[in-house]
XYZ file of C-alpha atoms in Angstrom:
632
model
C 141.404 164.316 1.128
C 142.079 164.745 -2.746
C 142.288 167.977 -4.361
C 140.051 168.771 -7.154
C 140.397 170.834 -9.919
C 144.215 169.738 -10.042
C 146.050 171.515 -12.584
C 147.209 169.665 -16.049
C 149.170 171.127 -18.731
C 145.995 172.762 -20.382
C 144.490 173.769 -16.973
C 142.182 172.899 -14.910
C 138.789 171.147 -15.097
C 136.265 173.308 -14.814
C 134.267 172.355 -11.382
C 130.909 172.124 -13.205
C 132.449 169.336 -15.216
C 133.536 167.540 -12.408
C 130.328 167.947 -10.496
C 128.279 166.744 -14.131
C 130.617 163.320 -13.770
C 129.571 162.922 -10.517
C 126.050 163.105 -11.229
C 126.401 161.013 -14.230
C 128.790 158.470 -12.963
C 127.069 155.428 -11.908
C 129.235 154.504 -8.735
C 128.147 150.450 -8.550
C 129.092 150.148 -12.303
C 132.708 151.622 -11.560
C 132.963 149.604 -8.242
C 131.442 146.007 -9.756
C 134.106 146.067 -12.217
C 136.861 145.281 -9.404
C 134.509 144.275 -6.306
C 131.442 142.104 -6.465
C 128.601 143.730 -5.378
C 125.736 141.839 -3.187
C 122.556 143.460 -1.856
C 122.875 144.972 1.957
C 118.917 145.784 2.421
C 117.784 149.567 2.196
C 119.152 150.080 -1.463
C 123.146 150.088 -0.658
C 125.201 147.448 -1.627
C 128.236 145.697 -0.102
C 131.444 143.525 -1.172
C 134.595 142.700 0.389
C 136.965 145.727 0.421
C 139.664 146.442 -2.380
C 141.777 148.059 0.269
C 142.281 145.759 2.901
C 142.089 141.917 3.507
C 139.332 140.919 5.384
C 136.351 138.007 5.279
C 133.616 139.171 5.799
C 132.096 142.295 3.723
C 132.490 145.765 5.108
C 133.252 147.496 1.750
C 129.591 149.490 1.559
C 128.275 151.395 -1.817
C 125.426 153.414 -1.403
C 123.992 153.944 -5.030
C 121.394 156.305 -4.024
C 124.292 158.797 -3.389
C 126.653 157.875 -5.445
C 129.662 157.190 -2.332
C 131.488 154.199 -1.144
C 132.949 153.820 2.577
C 134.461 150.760 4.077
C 133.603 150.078 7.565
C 136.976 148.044 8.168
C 139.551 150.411 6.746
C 137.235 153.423 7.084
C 138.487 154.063 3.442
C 135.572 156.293 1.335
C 134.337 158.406 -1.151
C 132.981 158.644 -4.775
C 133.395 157.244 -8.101
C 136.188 159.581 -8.426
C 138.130 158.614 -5.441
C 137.403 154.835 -5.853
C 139.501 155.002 -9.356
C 142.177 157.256 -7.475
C 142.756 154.257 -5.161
C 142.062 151.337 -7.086
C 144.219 151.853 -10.111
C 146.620 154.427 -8.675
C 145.374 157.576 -11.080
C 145.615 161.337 -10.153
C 142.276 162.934 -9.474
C 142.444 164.331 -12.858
C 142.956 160.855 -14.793
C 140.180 159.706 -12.749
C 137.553 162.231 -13.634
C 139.050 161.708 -17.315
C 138.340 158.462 -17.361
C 135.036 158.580 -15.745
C 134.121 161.593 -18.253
C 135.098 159.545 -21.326
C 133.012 156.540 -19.992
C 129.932 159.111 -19.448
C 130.504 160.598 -22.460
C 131.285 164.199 -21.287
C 133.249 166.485 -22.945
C 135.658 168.327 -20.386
C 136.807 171.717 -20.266
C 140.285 172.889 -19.446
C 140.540 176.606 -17.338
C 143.692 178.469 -18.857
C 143.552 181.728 -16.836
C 139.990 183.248 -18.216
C 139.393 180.892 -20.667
C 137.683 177.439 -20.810
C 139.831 175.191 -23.096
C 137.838 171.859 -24.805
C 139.357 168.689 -23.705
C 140.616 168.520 -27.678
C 143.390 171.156 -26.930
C 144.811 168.968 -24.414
C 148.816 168.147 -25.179
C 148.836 165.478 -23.372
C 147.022 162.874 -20.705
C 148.089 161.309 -17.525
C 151.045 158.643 -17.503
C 148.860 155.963 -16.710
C 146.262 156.578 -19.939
C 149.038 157.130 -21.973
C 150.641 153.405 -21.299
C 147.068 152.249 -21.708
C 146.532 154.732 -25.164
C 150.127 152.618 -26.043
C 149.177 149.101 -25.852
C 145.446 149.438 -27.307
C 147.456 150.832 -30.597
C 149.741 148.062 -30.131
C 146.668 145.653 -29.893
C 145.332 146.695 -33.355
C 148.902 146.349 -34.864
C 149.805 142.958 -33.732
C 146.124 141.846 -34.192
C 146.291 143.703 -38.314
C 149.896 141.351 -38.690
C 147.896 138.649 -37.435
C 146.487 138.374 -41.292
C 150.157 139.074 -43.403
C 152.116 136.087 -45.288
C 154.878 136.050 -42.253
C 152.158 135.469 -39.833
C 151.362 132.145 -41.134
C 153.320 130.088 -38.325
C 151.369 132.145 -35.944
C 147.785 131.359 -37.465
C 148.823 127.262 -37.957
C 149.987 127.269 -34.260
C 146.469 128.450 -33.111
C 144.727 126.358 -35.459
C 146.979 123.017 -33.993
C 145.196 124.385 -30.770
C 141.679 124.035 -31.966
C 141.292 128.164 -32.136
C 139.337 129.553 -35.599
C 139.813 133.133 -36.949
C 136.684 133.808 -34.615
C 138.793 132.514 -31.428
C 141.227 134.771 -32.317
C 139.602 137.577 -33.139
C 137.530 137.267 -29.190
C 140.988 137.197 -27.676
C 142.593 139.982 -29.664
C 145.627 137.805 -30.515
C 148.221 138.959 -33.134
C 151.500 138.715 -34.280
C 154.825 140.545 -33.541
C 156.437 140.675 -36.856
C 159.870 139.987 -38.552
C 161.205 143.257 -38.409
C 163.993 145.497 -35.452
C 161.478 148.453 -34.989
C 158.332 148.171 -37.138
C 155.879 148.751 -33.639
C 158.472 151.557 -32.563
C 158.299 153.051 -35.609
C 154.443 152.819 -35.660
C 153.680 154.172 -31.952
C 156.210 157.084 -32.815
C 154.293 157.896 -35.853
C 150.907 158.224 -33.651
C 152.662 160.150 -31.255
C 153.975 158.023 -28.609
C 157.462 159.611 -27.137
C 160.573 157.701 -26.616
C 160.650 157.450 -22.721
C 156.090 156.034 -22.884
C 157.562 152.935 -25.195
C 160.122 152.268 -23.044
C 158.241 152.759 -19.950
C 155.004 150.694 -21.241
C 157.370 147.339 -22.325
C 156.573 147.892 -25.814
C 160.001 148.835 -27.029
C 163.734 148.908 -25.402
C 167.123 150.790 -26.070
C 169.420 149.039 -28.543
C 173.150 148.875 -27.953
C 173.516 152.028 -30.745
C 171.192 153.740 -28.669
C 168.544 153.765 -31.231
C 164.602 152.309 -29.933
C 163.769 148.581 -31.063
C 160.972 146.561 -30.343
C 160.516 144.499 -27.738
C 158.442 141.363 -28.850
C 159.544 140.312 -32.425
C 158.317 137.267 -34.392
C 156.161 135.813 -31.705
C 152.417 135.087 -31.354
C 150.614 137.855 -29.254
C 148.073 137.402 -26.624
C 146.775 141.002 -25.527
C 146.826 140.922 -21.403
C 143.742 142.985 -19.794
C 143.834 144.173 -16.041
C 139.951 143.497 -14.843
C 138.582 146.416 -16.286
C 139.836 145.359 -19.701
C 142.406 147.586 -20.542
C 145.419 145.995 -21.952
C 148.614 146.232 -19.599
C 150.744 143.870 -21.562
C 151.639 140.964 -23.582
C 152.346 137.260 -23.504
C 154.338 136.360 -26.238
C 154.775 132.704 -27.850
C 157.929 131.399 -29.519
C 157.353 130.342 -32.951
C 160.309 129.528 -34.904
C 163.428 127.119 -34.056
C 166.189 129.690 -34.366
C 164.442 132.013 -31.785
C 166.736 131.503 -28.217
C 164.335 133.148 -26.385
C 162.042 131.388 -23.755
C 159.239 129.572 -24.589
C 156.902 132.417 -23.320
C 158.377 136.349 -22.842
C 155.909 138.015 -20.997
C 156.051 142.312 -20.579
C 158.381 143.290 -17.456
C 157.215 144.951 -14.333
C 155.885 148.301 -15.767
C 153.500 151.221 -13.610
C 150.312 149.495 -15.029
C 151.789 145.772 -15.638
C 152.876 143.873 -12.137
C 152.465 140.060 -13.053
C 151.679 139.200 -9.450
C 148.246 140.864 -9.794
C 147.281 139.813 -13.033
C 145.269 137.164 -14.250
C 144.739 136.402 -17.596
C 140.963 136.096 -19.139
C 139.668 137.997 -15.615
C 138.317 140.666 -17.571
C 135.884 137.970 -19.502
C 135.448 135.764 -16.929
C 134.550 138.112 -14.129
C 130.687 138.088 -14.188
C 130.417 134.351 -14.126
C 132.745 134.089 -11.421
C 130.501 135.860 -9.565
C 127.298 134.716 -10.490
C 128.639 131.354 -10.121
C 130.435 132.257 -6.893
C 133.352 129.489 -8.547
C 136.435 130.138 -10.227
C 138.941 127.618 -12.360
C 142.605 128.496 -12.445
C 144.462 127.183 -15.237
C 148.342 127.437 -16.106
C 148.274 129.412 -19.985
C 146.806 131.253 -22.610
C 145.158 128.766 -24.427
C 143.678 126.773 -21.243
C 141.957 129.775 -20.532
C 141.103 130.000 -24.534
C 139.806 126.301 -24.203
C 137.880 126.106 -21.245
C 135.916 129.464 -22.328
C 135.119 127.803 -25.685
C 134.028 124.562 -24.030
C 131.115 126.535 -21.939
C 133.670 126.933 -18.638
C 133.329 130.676 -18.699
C 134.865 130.887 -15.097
C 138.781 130.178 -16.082
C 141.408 132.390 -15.543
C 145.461 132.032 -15.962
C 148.820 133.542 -14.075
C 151.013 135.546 -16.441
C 154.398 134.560 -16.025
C 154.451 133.668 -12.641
C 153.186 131.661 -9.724
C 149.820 131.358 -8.185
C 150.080 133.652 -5.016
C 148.650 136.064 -2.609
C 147.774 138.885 -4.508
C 145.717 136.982 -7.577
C 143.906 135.570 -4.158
C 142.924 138.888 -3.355
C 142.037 139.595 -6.794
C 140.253 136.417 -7.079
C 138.236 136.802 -3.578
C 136.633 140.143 -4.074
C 135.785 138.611 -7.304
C 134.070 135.924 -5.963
C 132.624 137.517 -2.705
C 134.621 134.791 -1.084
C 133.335 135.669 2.384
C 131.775 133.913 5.607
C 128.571 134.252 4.403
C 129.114 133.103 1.242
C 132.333 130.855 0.545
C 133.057 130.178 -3.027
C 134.843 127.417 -4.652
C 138.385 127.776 -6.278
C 139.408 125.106 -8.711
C 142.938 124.477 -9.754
C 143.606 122.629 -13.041
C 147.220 121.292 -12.628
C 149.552 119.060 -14.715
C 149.814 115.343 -13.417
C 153.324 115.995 -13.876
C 155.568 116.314 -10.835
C 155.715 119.974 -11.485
C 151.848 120.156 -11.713
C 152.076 118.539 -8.600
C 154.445 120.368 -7.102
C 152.197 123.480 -8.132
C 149.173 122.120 -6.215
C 150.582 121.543 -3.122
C 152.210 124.893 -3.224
C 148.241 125.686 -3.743
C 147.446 123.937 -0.501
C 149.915 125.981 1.250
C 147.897 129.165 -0.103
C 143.948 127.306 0.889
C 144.039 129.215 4.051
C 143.528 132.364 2.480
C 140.543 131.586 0.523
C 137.139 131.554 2.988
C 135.673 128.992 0.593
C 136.787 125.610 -0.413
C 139.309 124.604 -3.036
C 139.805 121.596 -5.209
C 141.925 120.001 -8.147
C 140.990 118.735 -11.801
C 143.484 116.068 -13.106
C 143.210 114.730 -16.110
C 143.287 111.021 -16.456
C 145.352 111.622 -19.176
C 147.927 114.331 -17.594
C 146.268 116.289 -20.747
C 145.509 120.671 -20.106
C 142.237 121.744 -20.823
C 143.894 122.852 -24.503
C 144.914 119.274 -25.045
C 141.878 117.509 -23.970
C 139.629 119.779 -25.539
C 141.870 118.732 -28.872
C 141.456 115.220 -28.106
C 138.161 115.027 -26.593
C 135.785 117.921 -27.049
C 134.135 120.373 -25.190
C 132.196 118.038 -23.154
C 135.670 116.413 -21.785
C 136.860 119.916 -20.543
C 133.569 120.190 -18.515
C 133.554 116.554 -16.969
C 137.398 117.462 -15.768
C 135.863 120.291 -14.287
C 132.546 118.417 -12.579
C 135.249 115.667 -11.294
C 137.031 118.094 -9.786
C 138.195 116.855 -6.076
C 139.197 118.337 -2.747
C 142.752 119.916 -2.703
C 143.217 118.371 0.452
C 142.677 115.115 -0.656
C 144.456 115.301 -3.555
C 147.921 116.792 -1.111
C 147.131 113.872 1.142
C 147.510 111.114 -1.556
C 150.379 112.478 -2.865
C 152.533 112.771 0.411
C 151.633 109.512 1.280
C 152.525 108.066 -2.339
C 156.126 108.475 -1.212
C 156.774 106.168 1.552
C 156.729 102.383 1.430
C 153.303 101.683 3.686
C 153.903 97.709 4.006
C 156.603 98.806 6.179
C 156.475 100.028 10.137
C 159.129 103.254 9.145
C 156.697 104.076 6.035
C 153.942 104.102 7.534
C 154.902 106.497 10.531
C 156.736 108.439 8.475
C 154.104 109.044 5.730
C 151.533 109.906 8.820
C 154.389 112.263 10.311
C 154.168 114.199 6.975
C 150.542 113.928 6.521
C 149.224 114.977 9.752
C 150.150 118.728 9.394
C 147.908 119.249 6.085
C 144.604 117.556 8.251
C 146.124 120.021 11.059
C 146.125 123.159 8.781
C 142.190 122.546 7.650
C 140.640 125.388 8.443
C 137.091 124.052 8.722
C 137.928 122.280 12.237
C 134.799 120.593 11.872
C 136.175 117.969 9.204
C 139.075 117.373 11.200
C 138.012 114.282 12.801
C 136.533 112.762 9.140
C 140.366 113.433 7.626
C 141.849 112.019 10.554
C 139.928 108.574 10.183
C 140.575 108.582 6.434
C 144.138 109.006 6.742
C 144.336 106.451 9.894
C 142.304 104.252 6.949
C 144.546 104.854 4.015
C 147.628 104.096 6.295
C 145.855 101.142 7.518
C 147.012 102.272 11.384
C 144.532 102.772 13.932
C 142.669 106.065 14.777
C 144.210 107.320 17.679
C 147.880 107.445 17.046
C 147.132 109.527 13.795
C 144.352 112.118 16.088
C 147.379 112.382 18.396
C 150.530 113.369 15.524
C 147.588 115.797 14.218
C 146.984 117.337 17.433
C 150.604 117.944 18.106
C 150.948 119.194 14.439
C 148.280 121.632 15.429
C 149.467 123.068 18.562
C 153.109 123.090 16.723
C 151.696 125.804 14.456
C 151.994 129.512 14.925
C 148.939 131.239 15.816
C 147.401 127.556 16.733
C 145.995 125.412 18.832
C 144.965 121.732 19.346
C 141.823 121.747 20.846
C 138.143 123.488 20.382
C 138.866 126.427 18.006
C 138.727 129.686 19.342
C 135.515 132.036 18.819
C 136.580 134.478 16.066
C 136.180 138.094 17.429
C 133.076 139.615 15.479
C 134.456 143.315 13.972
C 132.624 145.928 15.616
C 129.801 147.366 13.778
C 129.772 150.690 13.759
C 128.182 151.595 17.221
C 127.866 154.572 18.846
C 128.304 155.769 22.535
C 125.205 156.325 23.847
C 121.548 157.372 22.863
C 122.471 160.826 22.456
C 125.284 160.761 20.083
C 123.356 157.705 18.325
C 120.216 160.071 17.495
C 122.945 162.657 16.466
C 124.390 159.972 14.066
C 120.910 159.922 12.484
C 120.547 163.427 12.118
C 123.321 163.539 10.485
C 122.791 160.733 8.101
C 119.349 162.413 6.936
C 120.977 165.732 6.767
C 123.797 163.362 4.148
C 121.455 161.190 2.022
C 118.323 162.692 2.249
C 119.111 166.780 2.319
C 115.941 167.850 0.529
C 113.729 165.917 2.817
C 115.573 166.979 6.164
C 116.822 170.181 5.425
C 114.773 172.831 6.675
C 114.280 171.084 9.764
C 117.988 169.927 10.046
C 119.427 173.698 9.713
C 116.660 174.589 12.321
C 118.587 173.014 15.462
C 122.293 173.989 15.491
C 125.674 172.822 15.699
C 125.598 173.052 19.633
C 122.858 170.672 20.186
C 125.443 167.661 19.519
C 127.298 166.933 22.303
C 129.811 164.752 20.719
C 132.717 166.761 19.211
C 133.139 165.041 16.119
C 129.217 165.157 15.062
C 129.541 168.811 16.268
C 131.924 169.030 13.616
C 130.026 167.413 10.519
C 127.262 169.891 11.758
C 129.353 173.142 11.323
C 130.774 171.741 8.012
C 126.984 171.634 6.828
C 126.424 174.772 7.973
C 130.132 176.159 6.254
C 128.203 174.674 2.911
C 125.105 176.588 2.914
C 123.107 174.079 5.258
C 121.412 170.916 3.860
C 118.040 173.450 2.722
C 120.323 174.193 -0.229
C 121.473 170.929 -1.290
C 120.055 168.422 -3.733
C 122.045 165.533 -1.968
C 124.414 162.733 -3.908
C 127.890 163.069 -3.915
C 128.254 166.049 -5.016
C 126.598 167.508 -2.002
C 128.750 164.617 0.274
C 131.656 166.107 -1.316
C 131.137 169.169 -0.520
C 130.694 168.393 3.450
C 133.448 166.460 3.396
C 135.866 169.021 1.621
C 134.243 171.681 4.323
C 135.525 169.585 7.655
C 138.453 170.722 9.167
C 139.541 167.696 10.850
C 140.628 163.734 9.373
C 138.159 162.610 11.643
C 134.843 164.519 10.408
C 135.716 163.607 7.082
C 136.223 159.758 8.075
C 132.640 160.478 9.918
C 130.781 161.633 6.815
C 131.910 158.806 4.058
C 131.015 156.799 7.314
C 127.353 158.505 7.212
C 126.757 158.556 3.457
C 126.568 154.800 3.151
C 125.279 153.793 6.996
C 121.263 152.553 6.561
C 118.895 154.590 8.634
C 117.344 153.361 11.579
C 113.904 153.017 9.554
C 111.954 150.495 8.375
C 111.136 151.761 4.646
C 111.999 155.385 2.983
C 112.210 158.431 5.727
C 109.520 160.772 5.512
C 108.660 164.325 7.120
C 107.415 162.373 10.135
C 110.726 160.671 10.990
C 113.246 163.469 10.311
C 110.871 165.928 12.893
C 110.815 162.976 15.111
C 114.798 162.259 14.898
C 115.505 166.231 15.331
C 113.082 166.267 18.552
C 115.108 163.852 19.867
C 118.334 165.301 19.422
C 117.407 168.711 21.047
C 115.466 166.476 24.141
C 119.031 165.190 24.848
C 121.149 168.904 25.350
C 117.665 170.211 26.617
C 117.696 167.517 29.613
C 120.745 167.875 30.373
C 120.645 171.929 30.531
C 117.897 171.620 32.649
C 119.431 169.433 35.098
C 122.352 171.686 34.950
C 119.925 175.152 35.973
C 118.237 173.101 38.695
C 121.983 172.085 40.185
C 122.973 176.593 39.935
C 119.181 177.538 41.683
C 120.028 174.829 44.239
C 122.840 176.543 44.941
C 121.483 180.118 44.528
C 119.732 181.926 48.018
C 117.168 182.951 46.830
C 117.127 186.256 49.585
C 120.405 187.139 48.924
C 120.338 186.950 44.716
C 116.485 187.081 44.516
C 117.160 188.722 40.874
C 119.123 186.217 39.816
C 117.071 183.209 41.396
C 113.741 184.322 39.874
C 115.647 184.984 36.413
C 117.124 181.444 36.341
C 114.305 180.147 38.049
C 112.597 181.352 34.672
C 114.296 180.238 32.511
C 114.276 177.033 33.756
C 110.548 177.085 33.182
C 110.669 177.946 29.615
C 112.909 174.917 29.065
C 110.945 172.780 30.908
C 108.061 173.957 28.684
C 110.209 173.424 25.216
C 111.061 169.812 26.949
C 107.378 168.569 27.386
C 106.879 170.078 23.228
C 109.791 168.144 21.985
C 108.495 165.252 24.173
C 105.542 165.093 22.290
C 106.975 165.600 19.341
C 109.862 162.482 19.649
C 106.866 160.959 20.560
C 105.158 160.613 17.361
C 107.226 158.142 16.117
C 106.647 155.531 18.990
């Protein structure tokens, strides 16, 4: 578990402050920003997990109660913890951050005294990097406008982009000048050791602190919750021996392999859309949003790979029961090429299907929008084709097919991208068009794709196997499911379930880890005196004594009752009748098994006194009967 209340160098936040962002902190606003959110029936909401690959959705959000637990990972918690794992904060840059969003005004416990969030020295490393670049932002975006910007401003204008462009994609200008940024950062209180940690500056050889970008055009680069992490920066001028493009190095908030650029704009129509376009630069993803393709996003400085999959999948709610479509815009080029078959290698990681956009013209969606218009940037989109296709063409381009060797050669090479489709189902249809395009006859192509198959790791020609369904989160038996329940209406609905929840105690639940969620109630004051969200989950959670009771109640918080509708009085007596029935039963069968062995001559005291006893729970059996009846 996280600690709360962790100390900072003005104190600590005060724990009504942290319970008032809780309560304020809308928990599917913070999660939709990274995970897209579909509708799981009974209010909650699920997505696939941040935390862990996976393809179908098990990443739940329960928005009644503010909490979030993933049935997969068995990862959970609240807004507070989400932002703790997701972007790597300490607990208190997370309720900082959530605060400022909410507009809450912390307080800061110095001994006796409460201390306004104003007398603060200093914030977390990560808010500070992202206090760094947002100053940058306005600085480069200010130089944007001066007389040595004016190669800057004719170079986006060659592009098609107005002062408006600009303005939507914060772009500036890195001026002429050793340490102008420094100098500015420094003045606004920025230290030495947060420039050089953020990118923005470096050490010179006399030691002193320079700048790091200089006389280049700026693109701001946003993680998905549209902070800025870093820059891309454009050469400009002839006598510049720097690379075309100098991106910001590897820094705590900037790692290029998890960063696309344009995400932060594009995200909602990716997933409304459930379809993404991946372009190679800047000004693609500048073009295609200007031409009505609101979907496109770019790698920074690097190649397409696993992680910006992951990024791009929770984005899309790329999942089995609702596959998306990924579109790659590539040069025609043979490093375009190149680039889309190194695509193809990545296809099985995406659930939904992907394609390629060419242009006719070997033009990028900046160049045909230049030439063409808008409307050309969509059409390359709409004639988009399957990446499969598209590898399959190209393989085969390379080998002579009026010849014997060519033509068993190109099939030799082909055969393992039908073999790695992952819908089997079009297998056959790819094996006829490739027997087709090689002009060879079926079955000596379904037989080199077949052994391709089988020559894979992890594969096999043949039916495809049955993929193993992930266990739902089931429960033993009918006794420790009905103690599940209790427990969830003891979670989510407190005020409803208390007084009848605290009624029946910890020792009715015969499983040891329910037993356990039921004491920590109980440690809190009992559900009677809660007013339930995730506050009062926190606080249940924070009581158990053991990883597993905790796992158990971010488990609870989000799991849908076993109702029809909302819960009402009815129910919760009905569910609590049932639980005691279960330990009652089995107590009774247990007294019956002692009188049986009990003379009742020789111990006539103790017969008669068991022997009444058993009565009275015989008695409480038939009440609760009746009662767990009511809800038949």
């Amino acid at each position: 578990m996280y600690a709360e209340g962790v100390a900072s160098m003005a104190g600590r936040i005060r724990d009504e402050d942290i319970a008032l962002v809780r309560e304020r902190t809308s928990i599917a606003d913070v999660i939709s920003e990274t995970v897209t959110l579909k509708s799981a029936g009974g209010g909650n909401l699920k997505g696939l997990c941040p935390f862990h690959d996976e393809k179908s959705p098990s990443f739940n959000v329960s928005p009644a109660r503010n909490v979030w637990y993933c049935f997969g990972c068995g990862a959970g918690g609240d807004a507070i913890k989400f932002l703790m794992d997701a972007e790597h904060l300490s607990f208190v840059e997370a309720v900082e951050r959530l605060a400022a969003r909410a507009g809450i005004q912390l307080r800061y416990v110095e001994g006796d005294q409460a201390a306004p969030r104003a007398a603060r020295p200093q914030h977390g490393q990560k808010q500070r990097l992202v206090a760094a670049h947002a100053a940058a932002v306005e600085f480069y975006r200010a130089q944007l406008g001066t007389a040595g910007a004016r190669p800057a401003r004719e170079f986006l204008a060659r592009r098609g982009f107005d002062k408006a462009a600009a303005e939507r994609y914060g772009c500036g200008f890195a001026p002429d000048g050793w340490d102008l940024l420094t100098k500015h950062l420094r003045q606004q209180g920025f230290t030495h050791d947060e420039l050089v940690t953020a990118g923005l500056s470096r050490p010179a050889r006399s030691g002193s602190l320079i700048d790091r970008f200089r006389r280049r055009l700026m693109w701001p680069i946003r993680d998905i919750t549209g902070d800025v992490i870093g820059f891309g920066a454009r050469k400009l001028f002839d006598d510049d021996d720097g690379p075309k493009y100098l991106n910001t190095p590897e820094t705590p908030i900037y790692k290029k392999s998890h960063v696309l650029y344009g995400i932060d704009q594009a995200k909602r129509e990716i997933a409304k859309q459930g379809k993404v376009v991946v372009v190679e630069g800047y000004t693609d993803v500048m073009a295609c949003h200007l031409a009505d393709v609101p979907t496109a996003v770019a790698t920074c400085g690097t190649a397409f790979g696993a992680d910006h999959i992951a990024v791009l999948r929770r984005v899309l709610f790329d999942s089995d029961e609702r596959a998306g479509e990924i579109i790659f815009t590539f040069d025609g080029d043979a490093a375009g090429q190149k680039a889309a078959l190194r695509a193809f290698e990545d296809d099985q990681r995406f659930v939904g299907r992907t394609f390629i956009a060419v242009s006719p013209d070997n033009m990028d969606p900046c160049e045909l929008r230049l030439a063409k218009g808008d409307l050309a940037v969509r059409d390359l989109v709409a004639r988009r084709e399957p990446l499969v296709d598209f590898a399959l063409r190209h393989v085969i381009s390379r080998y002579d097919l009026d010849t014997v060797d060519g033509r068993v050669e190109a099939m030799r090479r082909a055969a393992p991208l039908v073999a790695k489709l992952k819908d089997r189902e079009k297998r056959p249809e790819y094996v006829r068009k490739l027997a087709g395009d090689l002009g060879m006859e079926i079955e000596p192509v379904q037989r080199a794709v077949l052994a391709a198959a089988s020559g894979q790791p992890g594969r096999e020609a043949g039916p495809a196997p049955s993929r193993p369904a992930r266990p739902e989160p089931t429960v033993d038996s009918p006794q420790s499911m009905v103690e599940r329940e209790a427990l969830k209406l003891a979670l989510q609905e407190p005020v409803l379930a208390g007084p009848m929840f605290d009624a029946v105690e910890a020792v009715e639940y015969r499983h040891p880890v329910h037993a356990a969620v039921r004491a920590a109630v109980a440690a809190v004051g009992g559900a009677s005196a809660a007013t339930g969200g995730a506050v009062w989950i926190s606080s249940v959670r924070d009581a158990c004594e053991d990883l597993a009771a905790q796992a158990l109640v971010g488990e609870l918080a989000v799991e849908p009752l076993r109702i029809d509708g909302e819960p009402d009085p009815r129910y919760v007596s009905v569910t609590m009748a049932r639980l005691q029935w279960g330990s009652v039963t089995s107590r009774i069968k247990e007294l019956k098994s002692r009188i049986q062995r009990i003379n009742p001559v020789s111990n006539k005291d103790e017969y008669f006194a068991l022997f009444g006893e058993l009565l009275s729970l015989e008695q409480h059996a038939r009440a609760l009967r009746e009662q767990a009846a009511g809800g038949l």
